[in-house]
Structures are given as structure tokens and as C-alpha cells.
Tab-separated table of C-alpha atoms and ligand atoms in Angstrom:
chain	number	residue	atom	x	y	z
A	1	UNK	CA	25.476	11.463	12.628
A	2	UNK	CA	22.191	9.931	11.527
A	3	UNK	CA	19.475	9.657	14.072
A	4	UNK	CA	17.284	6.588	14.457
A	5	UNK	CA	14.421	8.592	12.938
A	6	UNK	CA	16.127	8.554	9.540
A	7	UNK	CA	16.792	4.846	9.579
A	8	UNK	CA	14.419	2.390	8.000
A	9	UNK	CA	12.720	0.043	10.408
A	10	UNK	CA	11.402	-3.368	9.368
A	11	UNK	CA	8.861	-5.125	11.580
A	12	UNK	CA	6.939	-8.207	10.541
A	13	UNK	CA	3.817	-7.937	12.653
A	14	UNK	CA	2.545	-11.308	11.510
A	15	UNK	CA	3.761	-14.128	9.318
A	16	UNK	CA	7.208	-15.052	10.635
A	17	UNK	CA	5.969	-18.443	11.813
A	18	UNK	CA	2.646	-19.074	10.120
A	19	UNK	CA	1.047	-19.171	6.694
A	20	UNK	CA	-1.405	-16.278	6.401
A	21	UNK	CA	-2.131	-13.027	8.197
A	22	UNK	CA	0.894	-11.411	6.548
A	23	UNK	CA	1.664	-7.863	7.681
A	24	UNK	CA	5.062	-6.222	7.107
A	25	UNK	CA	5.847	-2.724	8.326
A	26	UNK	CA	8.505	-0.509	6.802
A	27	UNK	CA	8.857	2.869	8.457
A	28	UNK	CA	11.227	5.759	8.101
A	29	UNK	CA	10.870	9.037	9.954
A	30	UNK	CA	7.148	9.692	10.215
A	31	UNK	CA	6.087	7.441	7.345
A	32	UNK	CA	4.733	3.958	8.057
A	33	UNK	CA	4.103	1.680	5.115
A	34	UNK	CA	2.528	-1.763	5.343
A	35	UNK	CA	3.095	-4.525	2.819
A	36	UNK	CA	-0.009	-6.741	2.997
A	37	UNK	CA	-2.671	-6.710	5.711
A	38	UNK	CA	-3.892	-10.281	5.802
A	39	UNK	CA	-6.362	-12.258	7.830
A	40	UNK	CA	-4.731	-15.198	9.608
A	41	UNK	CA	-5.524	-18.706	8.395
A	42	UNK	CA	-4.150	-20.573	11.419
A	43	UNK	CA	-6.719	-21.433	14.064
A	44	UNK	CA	-6.410	-19.213	17.128
A	45	UNK	CA	-4.110	-16.721	15.393
A	46	UNK	CA	-5.197	-13.178	16.298
A	47	UNK	CA	-5.329	-10.616	13.445
A	48	UNK	CA	-3.024	-7.600	13.610
A	49	UNK	CA	-4.687	-4.475	15.076
A	50	UNK	CA	-4.057	-1.785	12.468
A	51	UNK	CA	-5.234	0.940	14.875
A	52	UNK	CA	-2.035	0.419	16.867
A	53	UNK	CA	0.218	0.621	13.808
A	54	UNK	CA	-1.487	3.622	12.117
A	55	UNK	CA	-0.099	3.100	8.605
A	56	UNK	CA	0.074	6.028	6.160
A	57	UNK	CA	-0.077	3.698	3.163
A	58	UNK	CA	-0.727	0.027	2.440
A	59	UNK	CA	0.473	-2.065	-0.482
A	60	UNK	CA	-1.373	-5.321	-1.229
A	61	UNK	CA	0.489	-8.076	-3.077
A	62	UNK	CA	-2.483	-10.112	-4.355
A	63	UNK	CA	-6.199	-10.780	-3.869
A	64	UNK	CA	-6.008	-13.613	-1.314
A	65	UNK	CA	-7.683	-12.949	2.036
A	66	UNK	CA	-4.571	-13.881	4.008
A	67	UNK	CA	-2.897	-10.867	2.345
A	68	UNK	CA	-5.677	-8.239	2.126
A	69	UNK	CA	-8.383	-9.433	4.563
A	70	UNK	CA	-7.952	-6.600	7.125
A	71	UNK	CA	-8.646	-3.918	4.550
A	72	UNK	CA	-12.033	-3.080	6.102
A	73	UNK	CA	-10.434	-2.204	9.435
A	74	UNK	CA	-8.275	0.470	7.792
A	75	UNK	CA	-9.157	4.196	7.972
A	76	UNK	CA	-10.850	4.995	4.671
A	77	UNK	CA	-8.440	7.824	3.879
A	78	UNK	CA	-5.302	5.653	3.918
A	79	UNK	CA	-4.123	4.990	0.358
A	80	UNK	CA	-4.221	1.304	-0.579
A	81	UNK	CA	-2.021	0.411	-3.532
A	82	UNK	CA	-2.884	-2.729	-5.489
A	83	UNK	CA	-3.440	-3.984	-9.028
A	84	UNK	CA	-6.760	-2.844	-10.539
A	85	UNK	CA	-7.697	-6.423	-11.428
A	86	UNK	CA	-7.081	-7.460	-7.796
A	87	UNK	CA	-9.498	-4.807	-6.606
A	88	UNK	CA	-12.144	-5.901	-9.129
A	89	UNK	CA	-11.806	-9.558	-8.095
A	90	UNK	CA	-12.072	-8.674	-4.401
A	91	UNK	CA	-15.196	-6.563	-5.015
A	92	UNK	CA	-16.817	-9.318	-7.095
A	93	UNK	CA	-16.285	-11.902	-4.341
A	94	UNK	CA	-17.777	-9.462	-1.805
A	95	UNK	CA	-20.868	-8.781	-3.908
A	96	UNK	CA	-21.632	-12.479	-4.288
A	97	UNK	CA	-21.230	-12.873	-0.515
A	98	UNK	CA	-23.731	-9.973	-0.105
A	99	UNK	CA	-21.112	-7.690	1.458
A	100	UNK	CA	-20.909	-3.918	0.936
A	101	UNK	CA	-18.384	-2.563	-1.594
A	102	UNK	CA	-15.110	-1.445	0.025
A	103	UNK	CA	-14.744	2.244	0.860
A	104	UNK	CA	-10.936	2.358	0.836
A	105	UNK	CA	-8.861	4.964	-0.969
A	106	UNK	CA	-7.543	2.695	-3.744
A	107	UNK	CA	-4.567	3.609	-5.924
A	108	UNK	CA	-3.654	1.272	-8.748
A	109	UNK	CA	-0.087	0.386	-9.631
A	110	UNK	CA	1.146	-1.249	-12.802
A	111	UNK	CA	3.652	-4.080	-13.098
A	112	UNK	CA	7.267	-2.893	-13.256
A	113	UNK	CA	6.292	0.803	-12.903
A	114	UNK	CA	7.765	2.346	-9.717
A	115	UNK	CA	5.576	4.443	-7.436
A	116	UNK	CA	6.167	6.428	-4.235
A	117	UNK	CA	4.622	5.899	-0.804
A	118	UNK	CA	5.775	7.061	2.659
A	119	UNK	CA	9.165	8.109	1.282
A	120	UNK	CA	9.817	4.705	-0.298
A	121	UNK	CA	10.077	3.871	-3.993
A	122	UNK	CA	8.193	0.669	-4.705
A	123	UNK	CA	8.426	-1.365	-7.902
A	124	UNK	CA	5.880	-4.170	-8.374
A	125	UNK	CA	7.061	-7.373	-10.075
A	126	UNK	CA	4.281	-9.523	-11.526
A	127	UNK	CA	4.738	-13.124	-10.340
A	128	UNK	CA	3.348	-16.596	-11.005
A	129	UNK	CA	0.874	-17.560	-8.250
A	130	UNK	CA	-2.507	-19.267	-7.900
A	131	UNK	CA	-4.116	-15.822	-7.642
A	132	UNK	CA	-4.247	-13.582	-10.701
A	133	UNK	CA	-2.579	-10.160	-10.457
A	134	UNK	CA	0.011	-11.228	-7.850
A	135	UNK	CA	3.168	-9.198	-7.201
A	136	UNK	CA	6.505	-9.155	-5.453
A	137	UNK	CA	7.932	-5.744	-4.558
A	138	UNK	CA	11.271	-4.008	-4.626
A	139	UNK	CA	11.222	-1.330	-1.926
A	140	UNK	CA	13.975	1.304	-1.889
A	141	UNK	CA	14.629	4.015	0.685
A	142	UNK	CA	17.540	5.695	-1.107
A	143	UNK	CA	20.103	3.674	0.842
A	144	UNK	CA	18.707	0.156	1.056
A	145	UNK	CA	16.965	-2.248	-1.278
A	146	UNK	CA	14.441	-4.695	0.163
A	147	UNK	CA	12.678	-7.319	-1.943
A	148	UNK	CA	9.435	-8.888	-0.708
A	149	UNK	CA	8.552	-12.050	-2.634
A	150	UNK	CA	4.802	-12.053	-1.896
A	151	UNK	CA	3.357	-15.488	-2.694
A	152	UNK	CA	4.925	-17.001	-5.795
A	153	UNK	CA	5.832	-20.168	-7.645
A	154	UNK	CA	7.674	-21.314	-10.759
A	155	UNK	CA	5.439	-24.153	-11.925
A	156	UNK	CA	2.244	-22.352	-13.018
A	157	UNK	CA	1.230	-20.941	-16.394
A	158	UNK	CA	3.225	-17.741	-15.850
A	159	UNK	CA	6.510	-19.439	-14.960
A	160	UNK	CA	8.241	-17.103	-17.427
A	161	UNK	CA	7.917	-14.397	-14.759
A	162	UNK	CA	9.979	-16.494	-12.355
A	163	UNK	CA	12.547	-17.178	-15.079
A	164	UNK	CA	12.812	-13.445	-15.756
A	165	UNK	CA	13.632	-12.684	-12.125
A	166	UNK	CA	16.233	-15.439	-11.724
A	167	UNK	CA	17.895	-15.045	-15.145
A	168	UNK	CA	18.421	-11.289	-14.805
A	169	UNK	CA	18.337	-10.791	-11.045
A	170	UNK	CA	18.268	-7.482	-9.217
A	171	UNK	CA	21.609	-6.556	-7.677
A	172	UNK	CA	22.491	-5.255	-4.219
A	173	UNK	CA	19.516	-6.609	-2.342
A	174	UNK	CA	20.024	-5.900	1.348
A	175	UNK	CA	17.002	-7.791	2.618
A	176	UNK	CA	14.936	-10.479	0.930
A	177	UNK	CA	11.689	-11.220	2.757
A	178	UNK	CA	10.758	-14.555	1.189
A	179	UNK	CA	7.774	-16.850	1.591
A	180	UNK	CA	8.329	-20.497	2.488
A	181	UNK	CA	4.895	-22.138	2.371
A	182	UNK	CA	6.259	-25.301	0.741
A	183	UNK	CA	9.093	-26.006	3.173
A	184	UNK	CA	8.622	-29.644	4.265
A	185	UNK	CA	5.954	-30.099	1.575
A	186	UNK	CA	5.907	-31.173	-2.067
A	187	UNK	CA	3.458	-31.303	-4.971
A	188	UNK	CA	3.163	-35.099	-5.030
A	189	UNK	CA	2.021	-36.389	-8.419
A	190	UNK	CA	1.282	-32.896	-9.756
A	191	UNK	CA	4.504	-30.945	-10.258
A	192	UNK	CA	2.822	-28.363	-12.522
A	193	UNK	CA	-0.465	-26.961	-13.877
A	194	UNK	CA	0.098	-28.995	-17.021
A	195	UNK	CA	0.063	-32.193	-14.930
A	196	UNK	CA	-3.268	-31.088	-13.434
A	197	UNK	CA	-4.654	-30.349	-16.907
A	198	UNK	CA	-3.624	-33.833	-18.080
A	199	UNK	CA	-5.329	-35.518	-15.142
A	200	UNK	CA	-8.570	-33.600	-15.734
A	201	UNK	CA	-8.356	-34.592	-19.407
A	202	UNK	CA	-7.866	-38.252	-18.494
A	203	UNK	CA	-11.113	-38.209	-16.493
A	204	UNK	CA	-13.115	-36.288	-19.116
A	205	UNK	CA	-12.095	-38.683	-21.870
A	206	UNK	CA	-13.814	-41.550	-20.084
A	207	UNK	CA	-16.730	-39.842	-18.392
A	208	UNK	CA	-20.159	-41.393	-18.874
A	209	UNK	CA	-21.974	-38.805	-16.798
A	210	UNK	CA	-21.562	-35.202	-15.671
A	211	UNK	CA	-18.160	-34.505	-14.033
A	212	UNK	CA	-17.629	-31.970	-11.285
A	213	UNK	CA	-14.549	-29.875	-10.583
A	214	UNK	CA	-14.002	-28.342	-7.148
A	215	UNK	CA	-11.700	-25.333	-7.532
A	216	UNK	CA	-11.482	-21.618	-6.803
A	217	UNK	CA	-12.870	-19.494	-9.651
A	218	UNK	CA	-10.123	-16.971	-8.858
A	219	UNK	CA	-7.439	-19.583	-9.531
A	220	UNK	CA	-7.238	-18.573	-13.171
A	221	UNK	CA	-4.480	-21.043	-14.023
A	222	UNK	CA	-6.788	-23.827	-12.840
A	223	UNK	CA	-9.724	-22.499	-14.878
A	224	UNK	CA	-7.430	-22.492	-17.923
A	225	UNK	CA	-6.331	-26.080	-17.145
A	226	UNK	CA	-9.977	-27.181	-16.929
A	227	UNK	CA	-10.853	-25.286	-20.103
A	228	UNK	CA	-7.987	-26.831	-22.089
A	229	UNK	CA	-8.853	-30.325	-20.868
A	230	UNK	CA	-12.472	-29.722	-21.965
A	231	UNK	CA	-11.539	-28.303	-25.351
A	232	UNK	CA	-9.145	-31.189	-26.095
A	233	UNK	CA	-11.876	-33.719	-25.270
A	234	UNK	CA	-14.814	-32.004	-26.969
A	235	UNK	CA	-16.511	-31.051	-23.682
A	236	UNK	CA	-17.941	-27.798	-22.350
A	237	UNK	CA	-16.658	-26.184	-19.176
A	238	UNK	CA	-19.610	-24.926	-17.139
A	239	UNK	CA	-19.008	-22.143	-14.627
A	240	UNK	CA	-21.487	-20.461	-12.302
A	241	UNK	CA	-22.416	-16.768	-12.481
A	242	UNK	CA	-19.622	-15.722	-10.135
A	243	UNK	CA	-17.079	-17.765	-12.135
A	244	UNK	CA	-18.362	-16.153	-15.334
A	245	UNK	CA	-17.918	-12.676	-13.852
A	246	UNK	CA	-14.339	-13.452	-12.789
A	247	UNK	CA	-13.604	-14.448	-16.393
A	248	UNK	CA	-15.186	-11.177	-17.609
A	249	UNK	CA	-12.683	-9.281	-15.443
A	250	UNK	CA	-9.791	-11.291	-16.853
A	251	UNK	CA	-11.002	-10.501	-20.384
A	252	UNK	CA	-10.060	-6.884	-19.736
A	253	UNK	CA	-6.392	-7.776	-19.218
A	254	UNK	CA	-5.764	-10.951	-21.230
A	255	UNK	CA	-6.958	-12.366	-24.514
A	256	UNK	CA	-5.721	-15.826	-23.567
A	257	UNK	CA	-8.071	-16.553	-20.688
A	258	UNK	CA	-11.344	-18.227	-21.691
A	259	UNK	CA	-14.577	-16.276	-21.209
A	260	UNK	CA	-18.289	-16.794	-21.768
A	261	UNK	CA	-18.139	-15.726	-25.415
A	262	UNK	CA	-15.924	-18.748	-26.189
A	263	UNK	CA	-17.967	-21.704	-27.507
A	264	UNK	CA	-16.454	-24.224	-25.070
A	265	UNK	CA	-17.525	-22.192	-22.006
A	266	UNK	CA	-21.047	-22.361	-20.564
A	267	UNK	CA	-22.749	-20.602	-17.651
A	268	UNK	CA	-25.184	-22.232	-15.281
A	269	UNK	CA	-27.426	-19.460	-13.971
A	270	UNK	CA	-28.333	-20.191	-10.389
A	271	UNK	CA	-31.230	-18.156	-9.074
A	272	UNK	CA	-29.552	-16.524	-6.050
A	273	UNK	CA	-26.468	-15.455	-8.016
A	274	UNK	CA	-28.637	-14.086	-10.819
A	275	UNK	CA	-30.549	-12.001	-8.259
A	276	UNK	CA	-27.236	-10.501	-7.083
A	277	UNK	CA	-26.386	-9.489	-10.642
A	278	UNK	CA	-29.833	-8.015	-11.276
A	279	UNK	CA	-29.838	-6.082	-7.993
A	280	UNK	CA	-26.466	-4.518	-8.851
A	281	UNK	CA	-27.154	-3.571	-12.448
A	282	UNK	CA	-25.066	-0.398	-12.175
A	283	UNK	CA	-22.012	-2.525	-11.337
A	284	UNK	CA	-22.594	-5.453	-13.703
A	285	UNK	CA	-23.970	-3.567	-16.736
A	286	UNK	CA	-25.262	-5.845	-19.492
A	287	UNK	CA	-23.746	-8.960	-17.909
A	288	UNK	CA	-27.172	-10.079	-16.581
A	289	UNK	CA	-28.554	-10.112	-20.116
A	290	UNK	CA	-25.442	-11.844	-21.509
A	291	UNK	CA	-25.660	-14.782	-19.128
A	292	UNK	CA	-29.432	-15.178	-19.111
A	293	UNK	CA	-30.198	-14.764	-22.798
A	294	UNK	CA	-26.816	-15.467	-24.370
A	295	UNK	CA	-25.656	-18.615	-26.191
A	296	UNK	CA	-23.421	-19.393	-23.229
A	297	UNK	CA	-26.312	-20.382	-20.982
A	298	UNK	CA	-26.435	-24.031	-19.942
A	299	UNK	CA	-29.702	-25.113	-18.321
A	300	UNK	CA	-30.431	-28.013	-16.002
A	301	UNK	CA	-32.283	-29.707	-18.864
A	302	UNK	CA	-29.167	-29.495	-21.044
A	303	UNK	CA	-27.002	-30.901	-18.235
A	304	UNK	CA	-29.401	-33.815	-17.821
A	305	UNK	CA	-29.871	-34.517	-21.531
A	306	UNK	CA	-26.165	-34.654	-22.441
A	307	UNK	CA	-24.493	-35.088	-19.071
A	308	UNK	CA	-21.291	-36.640	-20.423
A	309	UNK	CA	-20.600	-33.497	-22.492
A	310	UNK	CA	-19.984	-31.209	-19.508
A	311	UNK	CA	-17.505	-30.464	-16.731
A	312	UNK	CA	-19.256	-28.470	-14.008
A	313	UNK	CA	-16.956	-26.238	-11.973
A	314	UNK	CA	-18.049	-25.375	-8.461
A	315	UNK	CA	-16.816	-24.924	-4.883
A	316	UNK	CA	-17.274	-26.655	-1.526
A	317	UNK	CA	-20.566	-24.787	-1.223
A	318	UNK	CA	-21.797	-26.562	-4.374
A	319	UNK	CA	-22.174	-29.883	-2.503
A	320	UNK	CA	-25.972	-29.827	-2.600
A	321	UNK	CA	-26.076	-29.510	-6.385
A	322	UNK	CA	-23.551	-32.334	-6.769
A	323	UNK	CA	-25.480	-34.593	-4.424
A	324	UNK	CA	-28.740	-33.972	-6.251
A	325	UNK	CA	-27.057	-35.009	-9.504
A	326	UNK	CA	-25.708	-38.361	-8.300
A	327	UNK	CA	-27.102	-41.370	-10.085
A	328	UNK	CA	-29.110	-44.057	-8.336
A	329	UNK	CA	-27.512	-47.004	-10.134
A	330	UNK	CA	-24.177	-48.622	-9.324
A	331	UNK	CA	-22.877	-48.479	-12.884
A	332	UNK	CA	-22.235	-44.781	-13.523
A	333	UNK	CA	-19.947	-43.202	-10.969
A	334	UNK	CA	-19.915	-39.416	-10.875
A	335	UNK	CA	-16.358	-38.101	-11.301
A	336	UNK	CA	-15.609	-35.486	-8.632
A	337	UNK	CA	-12.270	-33.845	-9.407
A	338	UNK	CA	-11.043	-32.148	-6.261
A	339	UNK	CA	-8.623	-29.432	-7.306
A	340	UNK	CA	-7.672	-27.417	-4.239
A	341	UNK	CA	-6.077	-27.886	-0.825
A	342	UNK	CA	-7.087	-31.304	0.529
A	343	UNK	CA	-6.889	-30.047	4.103
A	344	UNK	CA	-10.346	-28.413	3.762
A	345	UNK	CA	-11.846	-31.911	4.020
A	346	UNK	CA	-10.190	-32.662	7.379
A	347	UNK	CA	-12.540	-32.649	10.325
A	348	UNK	CA	-10.716	-29.616	11.801
A	349	UNK	CA	-12.006	-27.543	8.878
A	350	UNK	CA	-15.615	-28.662	8.846
A	351	UNK	CA	-16.518	-25.213	10.157
A	352	UNK	CA	-16.097	-24.026	6.548
A	353	UNK	CA	-19.450	-24.247	4.756
A	354	UNK	CA	-19.613	-27.353	2.581
A	355	UNK	CA	-16.361	-28.929	3.822
A	356	UNK	CA	-18.062	-31.683	5.802
A	357	UNK	CA	-20.540	-32.439	3.012
A	358	UNK	CA	-17.702	-32.587	0.469
A	359	UNK	CA	-15.834	-35.013	2.725
A	360	UNK	CA	-18.992	-37.150	2.779
A	361	UNK	CA	-19.206	-37.027	-1.005
A	362	UNK	CA	-15.594	-38.229	-1.187
A	363	UNK	CA	-16.676	-41.374	0.641
A	364	UNK	CA	-19.953	-41.830	-1.258
A	365	UNK	CA	-19.907	-45.063	-3.263
A	366	UNK	CA	-21.597	-43.324	-6.221
A	367	UNK	CA	-18.674	-40.893	-6.519
A	368	UNK	CA	-15.312	-41.392	-8.207
A	369	UNK	CA	-13.176	-38.967	-6.173
A	370	UNK	CA	-10.059	-37.721	-7.967
A	371	UNK	CA	-7.494	-35.391	-6.435
A	372	UNK	CA	-5.711	-33.140	-8.960
A	373	UNK	CA	-3.982	-30.089	-7.545
A	374	UNK	CA	-0.658	-28.295	-7.587
A	375	UNK	CA	0.325	-25.635	-5.071
A	376	UNK	CA	0.323	-21.893	-5.640
A	377	UNK	CA	3.703	-21.724	-3.908
A	378	UNK	CA	7.289	-22.374	-4.947
A	379	UNK	CA	8.941	-25.680	-4.109
A	380	UNK	CA	12.124	-25.668	-2.044
A	381	UNK	CA	14.145	-26.197	-5.252
A	382	UNK	CA	12.619	-23.080	-6.830
A	383	UNK	CA	12.917	-21.073	-3.618
A	384	UNK	CA	16.585	-21.962	-3.662
A	385	UNK	CA	17.005	-20.759	-7.272
A	386	UNK	CA	15.209	-17.539	-6.364
A	387	UNK	CA	17.238	-16.821	-3.222
A	388	UNK	CA	20.535	-17.716	-4.931
A	389	UNK	CA	19.798	-15.384	-7.849
A	390	UNK	CA	18.902	-12.418	-5.645
A	391	UNK	CA	21.823	-13.172	-3.261
A	392	UNK	CA	20.581	-10.912	-0.465
A	393	UNK	CA	22.711	-9.761	2.464
A	394	UNK	CA	19.892	-10.950	4.722
A	395	UNK	CA	17.096	-13.395	4.003
A	396	UNK	CA	14.111	-13.109	6.340
A	397	UNK	CA	11.568	-15.983	6.316
A	398	UNK	CA	7.848	-15.223	6.097
A	399	UNK	CA	4.585	-17.104	5.330
A	400	UNK	CA	6.015	-20.365	6.635
A	401	UNK	CA	5.507	-22.857	9.416
A	402	UNK	CA	9.168	-23.879	9.252
A	403	UNK	CA	11.276	-20.724	9.586
A	404	UNK	CA	13.961	-22.610	11.497
A	405	UNK	CA	14.519	-24.880	8.491
A	406	UNK	CA	15.473	-21.942	6.226
A	407	UNK	CA	19.101	-22.132	7.352
A	408	UNK	CA	19.306	-25.665	5.952
A	409	UNK	CA	18.580	-24.429	2.438
A	410	UNK	CA	19.562	-20.757	2.167
A	411	UNK	CA	22.464	-18.416	2.978
A	412	UNK	CA	22.406	-15.345	5.224
A	413	UNK	CA	19.142	-16.271	6.945
A	414	UNK	CA	17.918	-13.962	9.679
A	415	UNK	CA	14.945	-15.392	11.558
A	416	UNK	CA	12.682	-12.715	13.036
A	417	UNK	CA	9.825	-13.063	15.514
A	418	UNK	CA	6.475	-11.385	14.957
A	419	UNK	CA	6.835	-7.798	16.222
A	420	UNK	CA	10.648	-7.848	16.385
A	421	UNK	CA	12.315	-4.735	14.985
A	422	UNK	CA	15.154	-4.770	12.472
A	423	UNK	CA	16.898	-1.449	11.775
A	424	UNK	CA	18.368	-1.409	8.256
B	1	ZN	ZN1	-1.682	-16.301	-2.006
């Protein structure tokens, strides 16, 4: 007879009833594997203490903080499996925040190529999400097959990846751990990235002054939407130094993502970011020279002289620059295209740098505030297609505020609590 030690144990330490902080344990015998080690997003939610769990390996689904944010608290020897691009994007964000490079023991996996960790065979499936280099995972222990969806959607620029999974689904899935961020939510007027691109284009066509776009530089689909809208309307997309570096990383894996060598892309070189690049020459190589002396550089004088030719992409923290560029007359409104989660502007989130100031800009009479955003997560309709195709024996909700609603939409739902054990 098998002993408990040879059974696979599934414990979701965090994420059964909140969005963010995801941490899934799979253990068998002595081996403890974690899928994602995220920082919580919900106020008051306490991060998982990895010292209590003592994982022997960690697998990270994608470079969003609510999935990898606890990486620094991990023993440096523990192997951390992730996509190489994910690691590069995480390191870039850290450098620009003046944080030390990570000291973890990184191992890179490739899409659809199985690898071994803690006695499990893990196959990464590239998925469509608002982060680049995002994966779902098939985890096999020799007897059972578990599929973890990670964060995913079907309405971005890589929707083909979703179609692939549902049109030729994996068979014999015992457990599907599936995200449900969009339960009780919808995408409003923007069902897809293409709808966002069209809205940005509509604004650019009529702009009489510089337009601003508030979006994450790591949301590559959104950068592509902004770029296409600019190209179709004869405008230049201006990114900051950090945004330019993100695009340099993408250049290594895709020829289809715009970068600073494309004529319709410009870089605004802000002093503090340029210092970061110069101080870390070993990491950035000739990038400092490319942005400072290259044709891509867009100066303040150029922005002022031909303001209506540019779309300036920035973040909440760019509020000061936006405010300084507002006109003093009542005729020319400054278009401010807000292209990320609207909740950041709620008073509850004014602790985030720039959130309060951006909310003030929204209400400024000199600003034309436009909301254009679609979620990084699958709608209920797409979640349903996904779950029906994989037809798991058990479907466990994760990354959701509405786990109790899963039963309304999906079959074979098993609702777990954080920390509850399920023996497969
Ligand atoms: Zn995510």
C-alpha cells in the first residue's frame, strides 16, 4: 500500500480568495515545489513566509510582482525556474528603482519544453497576458496531471495561444488550478487590444498638442497598440529610458515588437534614468550611447516645437512632467489617455506615488481625460471555453475575489481555503 509520503500534496498558501500573492505548493515525498511566490495586492493581506515552507524549487509564471515579488526572501541556493525574458524584465525594473540585482539561482525554461523539478515534470505553455513571457504549466507526477493556468486571457495580441490550448486540449487533467480575476467584471467598451488601439488612434488623429499615455512599459501589447496608432496617424511614440530598455529586451525574442531603431519610436532621455544607465555600463553596454546620441532621441525642444506630432508614454510617476506641459489657454486641451487599471486613481490607492496627482490631472479643466484599457485576464466566457476544453476532474479557483461564484459557471469545482491540503 502507498504511504502518504508518496502521494502528491497540493496546498494553495495564498490566492484562493484574493487577486495577488499567489503561492501554490506541490509536494511529494521530500520534494516541495512552489508555483509562483507573489506579493499580495490586497490591503492588509500578509505575504506568505517562505521560511516555513522551505521549497526546494520555485517556478514563476510571469514577471508581475503579485507572482514573483517574494523572490528576495528565498534562500539564494533554491533554483528559480522562469523565462529568461521575465528575468531580464524584472532586473531592469529593479535597476531603475535603484535596487540591487537579484542573487537567486535562476534556471531558464523554454515554452513547451518539459523540465524536471522536485520529482515533477513541468511543461510551460506560453499564454496571452498583459505581461510578456507569461506561462501556464502542466505538472505531472507520474500518476496525476495538474494544469495551472497562471494569468491569461484570450483577447490580447497573442490570442492564438489561447486558441491552441482550447482547440487541441490536453487530456486527462486531474486538477485545473484556474485564475478568475474577471469573475463579476467585464471589459466595458474595450473588449480587445485592437479596440484600445483604435481609441488611441481616434485621439491622435485630432490632437492639437502633445498627448500623454499612462501605461505600463512592460505591457508589451499596449506598447504595440500605441505604436500602431502612432504609425497609422503619422505620429511618433515617445518612451522614456526604462521603456526603451524594455523594448531592447523584447528585440531579442521578437522582430514584431517596435524598438528604438524604428523611425516611429523616440526616446526622451530624463536625467535620473540616464544616470542609472551610465552607472551600470557593464549591464547596459552601448545602450547609453544609443539613446543619447542616436537618431531616436527626442528632446524637450522637439516636443515643444512640434507637440502635435508626439504621443508621450509615461506612468503615474510622470505626473510632474505632464503638469508642466499643460497649456495656459482654454483652447488646447491636453489629451491624457489613461490605459491601465482605473482603481489606482481611487483615494484608497493614493499611497502609490503619483496616483493622487494623476487623479487631480483627471479633473483638471486643461486636460481631456480618456480611459482606454482592456484587462490582462480572461473574461468569464473565455474562462468557460478554457475549462470546458480541459475538462478537469477537479477545478480549483485561484486569483479571484469570487471563488464561490465558480460553481455557477464551471463543472467539478472544488473550492479550497488558503493553507488547506488536497491529497491527489
Ligand atoms: Zn499578471
